[in-house]
């Protein structure tokens, strides 16, 4: 149900003295969960209004609607204040940052309420002294439970609100601390402040000027404590509450009220104005909060910053660089002695071309391992000792010479014997391509030197390079695996994902602890946080 702002609602003479007036409020999450059912409440200015009721009766939902965070399905909420920053809200949960110290917390919430830095410091020092808080540099997470409760109240009082809403501020506190808080609240009403306080401690509520007894979404009674006890002929508030609850149960048994249909609900209205869409001071508060959090959690920030560097370093060491060493097996049937020569003069006709080619391979950073048989070479390649092997036939030099002199008269068998036969590991496309390229470079270097040494006899050049790819050790011939080439894209996606994950976890942590809700109750908007995270994370 859309909530409508009515600035033109006419106030009666009685309404002028009311800080909060709620009329016929209805709120339901579904037909079986009616939270507020025709709820009416009147809070006089300059008083403490104690809202009593068991857990789950709708107290927190009601307060959420008053401060503008929740919406009624129907009904009207009339406030004496017009802006959210005139309201001070202390949720039942502490909803403060454990990592921040007192001064930093004041600075953040004071900026949300558009206070100047001087006003934040001056008011903060007064509250620290009044509430007997530890030094301003004390972190919130290191305080005792009582100190944290009092500091949460200080945060709600920092901007000097006209309407103060406290959701069970004394729960779990020492009685002495609770008494001191009530004493301070009574002093605030003497200065014209209006306070709504929820509690399930019935006897404690006797300190309030007016009490509203709430049960099952309905206000059973609204009057000063003594009047309620007198009207019920009870000696304690607890007995009065019991009597009123029994009457409500009896009435409900006789007359069962059906939940209202959405078609007959009237639009909900409120007199609370919306905050401005953008405030530089509030946006600065978000940046300031992020800075404080980053300083306190520098290990997380360091991890997020170093992870991309570490990823890029590993990528460059493993994939970005050419793999070394490139071990290649050699099976040389032309010269089984493994080419043991004192010198490798490229023009020395006594040295077989297969040995000269092996020398060129070493010059191109290929590490050679000699084998006498192809079976042994293939076995080592399968065990990962080498990336494959190259085979030279017995008459390799003669056949190469014939190819240069008169290739047209060569038989198919002679052409096959003149080829450099390479059996490589095709499962690694990058390594296979590098080795194949180095074999081509080695052959071209050898061919160029051979032509220079035999200018008078060589009549032709070889094209294409006579390197034949044989049955692969692993993989399939000419099958290309491009998985490694996706590594850069994966890294980019990973870094973007880490940034989104960091942002999502940060927002989730704030939401689960109530930090976002407390910030939004000041008139803050969600998109301030989104802009802040974009500014810092991206």
XYZ file of C-alpha atoms in Angstrom:
538
model
C 0.000 0.000 0.000
C 1.479 3.317 -1.063
C 2.150 5.795 1.721
C 0.932 9.332 1.025
C 2.381 12.490 2.560
C -0.331 14.906 3.657
C 1.024 18.337 4.505
C -2.464 19.836 4.374
C -3.985 17.738 7.197
C -5.818 20.103 9.539
C -4.820 19.915 13.191
C -7.399 20.358 15.946
C -6.649 22.258 19.142
C -5.966 18.959 20.892
C -3.570 17.828 18.154
C -1.331 20.869 18.683
C -0.117 19.419 21.982
C 0.542 15.995 20.474
C 4.002 14.927 19.326
C 2.665 11.709 17.763
C -0.889 10.879 16.732
C -1.622 7.520 15.118
C -5.107 6.882 13.786
C -6.578 3.528 12.722
C -3.218 2.012 11.772
C -3.339 -1.346 10.026
C -0.353 -3.479 9.059
C -0.289 -7.119 7.987
C 2.351 -9.286 6.336
C -0.316 -11.788 5.282
C -3.851 -12.736 6.278
C -2.558 -14.806 9.189
C 0.014 -12.278 10.443
C -1.769 -9.041 11.356
C 0.743 -6.857 13.221
C -1.318 -3.681 13.732
C -5.100 -3.913 13.731
C -6.892 -0.570 14.042
C -4.134 0.816 16.256
C -4.573 4.306 17.786
C -2.024 6.177 19.896
C -1.572 9.741 21.190
C 1.738 10.981 22.610
C 1.767 14.344 24.380
C 4.676 16.719 23.783
C 7.321 16.913 26.512
C 6.439 13.532 28.059
C 7.777 10.003 28.305
C 5.446 7.530 26.653
C 6.035 3.943 27.731
C 4.855 1.393 25.177
C 4.478 -1.971 26.896
C 3.769 -5.317 25.363
C 5.082 -8.855 25.006
C 7.599 -9.803 22.340
C 5.995 -10.044 18.911
C 3.057 -7.752 19.674
C 4.128 -5.211 17.022
C 6.091 -2.631 19.019
C 9.179 -2.611 16.771
C 7.033 -2.566 13.615
C 5.122 0.437 14.972
C 8.325 2.350 15.720
C 9.637 1.549 12.247
C 6.520 3.124 10.733
C 6.822 6.209 12.953
C 10.401 6.943 11.863
C 9.494 6.398 8.211
C 11.316 3.121 7.636
C 8.181 0.988 7.529
C 4.840 1.544 5.816
C 1.338 1.069 7.103
C -1.182 -0.717 4.928
C -3.693 1.919 5.993
C -4.091 4.589 8.653
C -2.446 7.907 9.414
C 0.632 8.976 11.379
C 0.779 12.651 12.375
C 4.066 13.933 13.863
C 4.935 17.309 15.328
C 8.312 17.043 13.581
C 8.520 17.226 9.808
C 11.999 15.887 9.008
C 13.705 12.618 9.863
C 16.744 14.420 11.250
C 14.500 15.814 14.019
C 13.983 12.244 15.253
C 16.488 10.347 17.379
C 16.232 6.572 17.060
C 17.880 3.938 19.243
C 17.109 0.415 17.961
C 16.893 -2.606 20.217
C 20.083 -3.951 18.663
C 23.113 -1.762 19.262
C 23.695 -1.359 15.500
C 27.047 0.416 15.825
C 30.478 -0.319 14.369
C 32.689 -2.342 16.710
C 35.811 -1.083 14.900
C 35.024 2.625 15.375
C 35.977 4.597 18.440
C 33.604 7.015 20.164
C 34.757 10.091 18.256
C 34.610 8.344 14.866
C 31.083 7.094 15.542
C 29.964 10.585 16.552
C 31.588 12.000 13.432
C 29.806 9.516 11.150
C 26.310 9.833 12.613
C 26.687 13.579 13.147
C 27.484 13.967 9.448
C 24.395 11.917 8.568
C 22.361 14.479 10.505
C 24.226 17.271 8.661
C 25.946 18.639 11.768
C 29.120 20.682 11.532
C 32.345 19.160 12.857
C 32.503 21.744 15.662
C 28.953 20.953 16.793
C 29.739 17.224 16.717
C 32.786 17.682 18.941
C 31.049 20.047 21.383
C 27.908 17.927 21.774
C 29.912 14.705 21.846
C 32.099 15.901 24.715
C 29.015 16.885 26.727
C 27.402 13.484 26.193
C 30.615 11.633 27.082
C 30.791 13.548 30.353
C 27.077 13.242 31.093
C 26.883 9.494 30.411
C 30.222 8.804 32.115
C 31.652 7.251 28.982
C 35.317 6.186 28.581
C 37.794 8.381 26.608
C 36.795 9.349 23.073
C 39.490 7.124 21.519
C 37.961 3.971 23.041
C 36.687 1.510 20.449
C 33.042 0.536 20.719
C 33.804 -3.183 20.619
C 36.029 -2.945 23.705
C 33.333 -1.366 25.919
C 31.248 -3.237 28.463
C 27.604 -4.032 27.753
C 26.374 -1.162 29.892
C 28.741 1.310 28.262
C 27.642 0.176 24.810
C 23.969 0.729 25.706
C 24.689 4.203 27.043
C 26.780 5.063 24.010
C 23.998 3.898 21.695
C 21.739 6.350 23.521
C 24.404 9.056 23.147
C 24.415 8.475 19.391
C 20.633 8.931 19.256
C 20.922 12.162 21.289
C 23.880 13.627 19.395
C 21.870 15.874 17.045
C 19.534 17.081 19.837
C 16.301 15.580 18.410
C 12.855 16.841 19.360
C 11.385 13.329 19.256
C 13.373 10.467 20.775
C 12.348 6.869 20.060
C 14.031 4.149 22.113
C 13.390 0.461 21.459
C 14.016 -1.385 24.750
C 17.095 0.663 25.751
C 17.467 -0.942 29.195
C 17.176 -4.609 28.224
C 19.875 -6.670 29.922
C 21.314 -3.712 31.832
C 22.276 -3.447 35.468
C 19.428 -1.873 37.516
C 21.662 1.010 38.562
C 22.493 1.833 34.937
C 18.811 1.547 33.997
C 17.879 3.958 36.777
C 20.480 6.483 35.601
C 19.136 6.297 32.026
C 15.566 6.893 33.207
C 16.740 9.841 35.282
C 18.366 11.404 32.236
C 15.277 10.779 30.094
C 13.103 12.589 32.647
C 15.527 15.496 32.526
C 15.146 15.619 28.730
C 11.357 15.903 28.997
C 11.801 18.847 31.343
C 13.579 20.533 28.416
C 10.657 19.921 26.079
C 11.764 16.660 24.461
C 9.264 13.916 23.698
C 10.299 10.313 24.303
C 8.699 7.054 23.231
C 10.249 4.068 24.939
C 9.304 0.422 24.455
C 9.906 -2.156 27.140
C 8.575 -5.459 28.404
C 9.641 -4.602 31.968
C 6.186 -3.620 33.241
C 7.142 -2.162 36.617
C 9.945 -0.129 35.057
C 7.368 1.608 32.858
C 5.754 3.212 35.922
C 8.387 5.940 35.539
C 6.743 7.053 32.268
C 4.193 9.881 32.181
C 1.856 7.859 29.979
C 1.678 4.143 29.345
C 0.259 2.350 26.334
C -0.478 -1.331 26.883
C -0.196 -3.158 23.565
C -1.240 -6.712 22.743
C -1.868 -8.447 19.424
C -1.604 -5.241 17.417
C -4.133 -3.333 19.520
C -3.662 -0.683 22.224
C -5.580 -2.003 25.241
C -5.240 1.150 27.317
C -3.484 4.507 27.195
C -3.205 6.580 30.385
C -0.849 7.470 33.258
C 0.237 4.388 35.239
C -1.844 5.155 38.344
C -4.994 5.727 36.289
C -4.584 2.374 34.548
C -4.170 0.560 37.864
C -7.159 2.418 39.348
C -9.411 1.660 36.383
C -8.559 -2.036 36.627
C -8.723 -2.029 40.436
C -5.200 -3.506 40.506
C -2.272 -2.811 42.805
C 0.414 -3.351 40.122
C 0.744 -2.633 36.429
C 1.365 -6.312 35.820
C -2.033 -7.225 37.282
C -3.680 -4.412 35.320
C -2.106 -5.695 32.103
C -3.323 -9.207 32.928
C -6.891 -8.000 33.479
C -6.926 -6.020 30.223
C -5.473 -8.981 28.299
C -8.170 -11.283 29.674
C -10.866 -8.810 28.629
C -9.393 -8.646 25.107
C -9.370 -12.439 24.857
C -12.977 -12.632 26.042
C -14.116 -10.051 23.505
C -12.257 -11.789 20.666
C -13.921 -15.096 21.508
C -17.374 -13.515 21.324
C -16.696 -11.397 18.235
C -14.120 -12.687 15.801
C -12.831 -9.842 13.649
C -11.868 -10.825 10.141
C -8.722 -9.332 8.596
C -9.420 -6.357 6.392
C -9.505 -6.907 2.668
C -7.012 -4.960 0.606
C -9.846 -3.623 -1.522
C -11.320 -1.679 1.408
C -8.052 -0.382 2.874
C -7.557 3.374 2.745
C -4.148 4.705 1.632
C -1.708 5.151 4.499
C -0.629 8.723 5.185
C 2.152 10.401 7.127
C 3.157 13.968 7.889
C 6.873 13.113 7.772
C 8.585 14.680 4.781
C 11.153 12.830 2.696
C 14.787 13.878 2.900
C 16.541 15.614 0.022
C 17.668 13.217 -2.697
C 21.341 14.081 -2.296
C 23.361 15.716 0.438
C 27.136 16.255 0.046
C 27.598 16.043 3.819
C 25.840 12.671 4.017
C 27.793 11.328 1.078
C 30.979 12.515 2.774
C 29.859 10.588 5.862
C 29.763 7.386 3.793
C 33.263 8.009 2.467
C 34.432 8.772 5.991
C 32.877 5.584 7.343
C 34.531 3.517 4.622
C 37.887 5.098 5.430
C 37.543 4.388 9.161
C 36.522 0.801 8.439
C 39.431 0.314 6.024
C 41.952 1.585 8.565
C 40.596 -0.766 11.238
C 40.465 -3.741 8.828
C 43.697 -3.121 6.926
C 44.406 -6.868 6.621
C 41.264 -7.369 4.516
C 42.099 -4.361 2.358
C 45.679 -5.618 1.970
C 44.398 -9.029 0.881
C 42.040 -7.495 -1.694
C 44.856 -5.305 -3.047
C 47.534 -8.017 -3.132
C 45.346 -10.752 -4.605
C 45.348 -9.239 -8.128
C 49.119 -8.741 -7.979
C 49.649 -12.313 -6.800
C 47.321 -13.656 -9.498
C 49.097 -11.707 -12.243
C 52.494 -12.840 -10.942
C 51.467 -16.505 -10.982
C 49.901 -16.067 -14.406
C 53.068 -14.530 -15.856
C 55.303 -17.190 -14.314
C 53.207 -20.124 -15.476
C 51.451 -19.032 -18.662
C 52.704 -15.635 -19.742
C 56.332 -16.802 -20.234
C 57.704 -19.284 -22.763
C 58.093 -22.679 -21.069
C 61.644 -23.778 -20.227
C 63.410 -26.143 -20.557
C 62.036 -27.644 -23.746
C 63.345 -31.206 -23.674
C 63.202 -32.961 -27.040
C 64.345 -36.504 -27.767
C 66.603 -37.284 -30.776
C 66.691 -40.619 -32.631
C 69.503 -40.300 -35.198
C 69.757 -43.422 -37.353
C 72.160 -41.564 -39.626
C 74.770 -41.152 -36.902
C 74.152 -43.427 -33.898
C 77.375 -42.120 -32.250
C 75.342 -39.046 -31.197
C 77.409 -36.668 -33.307
C 80.580 -36.447 -31.248
C 82.774 -33.996 -33.177
C 85.480 -31.605 -32.044
C 84.017 -28.789 -34.120
C 80.819 -28.105 -36.010
C 81.939 -26.228 -39.099
C 78.768 -25.767 -41.050
C 80.697 -26.129 -44.313
C 82.467 -29.339 -43.258
C 81.087 -31.968 -45.638
C 82.244 -34.801 -43.371
C 79.696 -33.885 -40.693
C 76.203 -35.252 -41.404
C 73.421 -32.716 -41.861
C 71.475 -34.415 -39.067
C 74.261 -33.485 -36.626
C 74.349 -29.925 -37.961
C 70.577 -29.716 -37.555
C 70.847 -30.918 -33.951
C 73.382 -28.161 -33.317
C 70.956 -25.585 -34.712
C 68.228 -26.963 -32.447
C 70.428 -26.393 -29.403
C 71.108 -22.836 -30.569
C 67.344 -22.272 -30.545
C 67.028 -23.268 -26.848
C 65.944 -26.862 -27.343
C 67.451 -29.307 -24.842
C 68.279 -32.579 -26.614
C 68.206 -36.090 -25.191
C 69.697 -38.790 -27.460
C 68.092 -42.203 -27.948
C 69.094 -45.231 -30.005
C 65.533 -46.424 -30.645
C 62.181 -44.763 -31.227
C 60.471 -46.999 -28.670
C 62.691 -45.680 -25.879
C 62.157 -42.096 -27.017
C 58.377 -42.558 -27.148
C 58.328 -44.181 -23.727
C 60.160 -41.244 -22.108
C 57.853 -38.796 -23.876
C 54.822 -40.604 -22.472
C 56.328 -40.381 -18.981
C 56.836 -36.634 -19.354
C 60.632 -36.718 -19.610
C 60.509 -34.975 -23.001
C 57.906 -33.092 -25.044
C 58.385 -35.499 -27.957
C 61.182 -36.669 -30.244
C 62.672 -36.055 -33.708
C 63.838 -38.886 -36.004
C 66.511 -38.734 -38.763
C 66.662 -41.619 -41.259
C 69.971 -43.352 -42.232
C 70.492 -41.542 -45.541
C 69.134 -38.157 -44.399
C 72.154 -36.131 -45.633
C 72.194 -37.765 -49.071
C 68.475 -37.265 -49.555
C 68.670 -33.593 -48.532
C 71.496 -33.078 -51.020
C 69.431 -34.732 -53.725
C 66.504 -32.462 -52.865
C 68.717 -29.448 -53.439
C 70.231 -30.786 -56.680
C 67.326 -32.388 -58.535
C 64.177 -33.058 -56.464
C 62.147 -34.014 -59.537
C 63.857 -37.410 -59.886
C 63.291 -38.417 -56.226
C 61.047 -41.369 -55.422
C 58.389 -41.221 -52.717
C 60.604 -43.340 -50.456
C 63.541 -40.972 -50.926
C 61.317 -37.967 -50.199
C 60.178 -39.632 -46.985
C 63.787 -40.302 -45.921
C 64.676 -36.631 -46.482
C 61.983 -35.469 -44.024
C 62.607 -34.530 -40.400
C 60.050 -36.640 -38.546
C 58.713 -35.054 -35.344
C 56.474 -36.884 -32.846
C 55.325 -34.247 -30.336
C 53.008 -33.998 -27.345
C 49.903 -32.454 -28.930
C 48.010 -32.232 -25.627
C 49.762 -28.939 -24.850
C 49.044 -26.668 -27.775
C 51.334 -23.849 -26.660
C 54.411 -26.040 -26.105
C 53.780 -27.968 -29.327
C 53.560 -24.734 -31.319
C 56.753 -23.346 -29.765
C 58.759 -26.529 -30.469
C 57.410 -26.742 -33.997
C 58.406 -23.125 -34.586
C 61.912 -23.718 -33.264
C 62.302 -26.736 -35.558
C 61.358 -24.556 -38.521
C 63.791 -21.839 -37.437
C 66.568 -24.391 -36.995
C 65.963 -25.835 -40.443
C 65.915 -22.420 -42.110
C 69.203 -21.495 -40.424
C 70.745 -24.769 -41.565
C 69.439 -24.323 -45.134
C 70.795 -20.800 -45.394
C 74.243 -21.924 -44.223
C 74.177 -24.967 -46.530
C 73.369 -22.811 -49.582
C 76.162 -20.367 -48.726
C 78.660 -23.229 -48.483
C 77.568 -24.809 -51.795
C 76.829 -21.847 -54.069
C 78.395 -23.558 -57.098
C 76.468 -26.829 -56.830
C 73.099 -25.952 -55.261
C 70.525 -25.108 -57.902
C 67.309 -24.875 -55.838
C 65.999 -24.088 -52.368
C 63.593 -26.097 -50.272
C 60.034 -24.923 -49.883
C 58.156 -25.918 -47.863
C 60.242 -26.914 -44.849
C 60.524 -30.730 -44.894
C 59.342 -31.379 -41.342
C 56.683 -34.068 -41.074
C 54.491 -34.354 -37.980
C 54.145 -38.031 -37.091
C 51.741 -39.805 -34.695
C 51.540 -37.625 -31.560
C 52.765 -38.849 -28.197
C 49.608 -37.393 -26.610
C 46.565 -35.686 -28.094
C 45.346 -35.608 -31.674
C 47.210 -34.229 -34.642
C 46.063 -30.710 -35.549
C 43.597 -30.627 -32.624
C 43.898 -27.227 -30.957
C 43.184 -26.710 -27.243
C 42.753 -23.003 -26.523
C 41.959 -23.343 -22.811
C 45.124 -21.578 -21.720
C 44.240 -18.589 -23.833
C 41.176 -18.015 -21.642
C 43.339 -17.491 -18.564
C 43.538 -13.713 -18.981
C 39.767 -13.435 -19.287
C 39.302 -15.689 -16.265
C 41.631 -13.504 -14.220
C 39.669 -10.386 -15.183
C 36.389 -12.054 -14.269
C 37.873 -13.282 -10.986
C 39.024 -9.807 -9.988
C 35.641 -8.323 -10.833
C 33.948 -11.097 -8.874
C 36.172 -10.489 -5.837
C 35.248 -6.808 -5.893
C 31.544 -7.596 -6.095
C 31.915 -10.240 -3.375
C 33.693 -7.787 -1.071
C 30.971 -5.176 -1.662
C 28.125 -7.666 -1.181
C 29.607 -9.058 2.046
C 30.147 -5.538 3.379
C 26.541 -4.523 2.702
C 25.234 -7.848 4.047
C 27.238 -7.454 7.265
C 25.871 -3.942 7.819
C 22.317 -5.055 7.077
C 22.373 -8.098 9.371
C 23.783 -6.095 12.280
C 21.229 -3.288 11.883
C 23.808 -0.695 10.827
C 22.059 0.116 7.552
C 18.665 0.437 9.228
C 20.037 2.855 11.808
C 21.689 4.944 9.098
C 18.555 4.985 6.944
C 16.429 6.142 9.877
C 18.254 9.484 9.679
C 16.923 10.111 6.167
C 19.848 8.429 4.471
C 19.318 6.576 1.158
C 20.632 3.231 -0.089
C 22.222 4.689 -3.191
C 24.723 6.640 -1.067
C 26.236 3.272 -0.135
C 26.248 2.039 -3.727
C 28.010 5.174 -4.959
C 30.505 4.903 -2.109
C 31.345 1.279 -2.942
C 31.725 2.127 -6.632
C 34.023 4.997 -5.681
C 36.294 2.853 -3.480
C 36.029 -0.658 -4.944
C 36.136 -0.008 -8.667
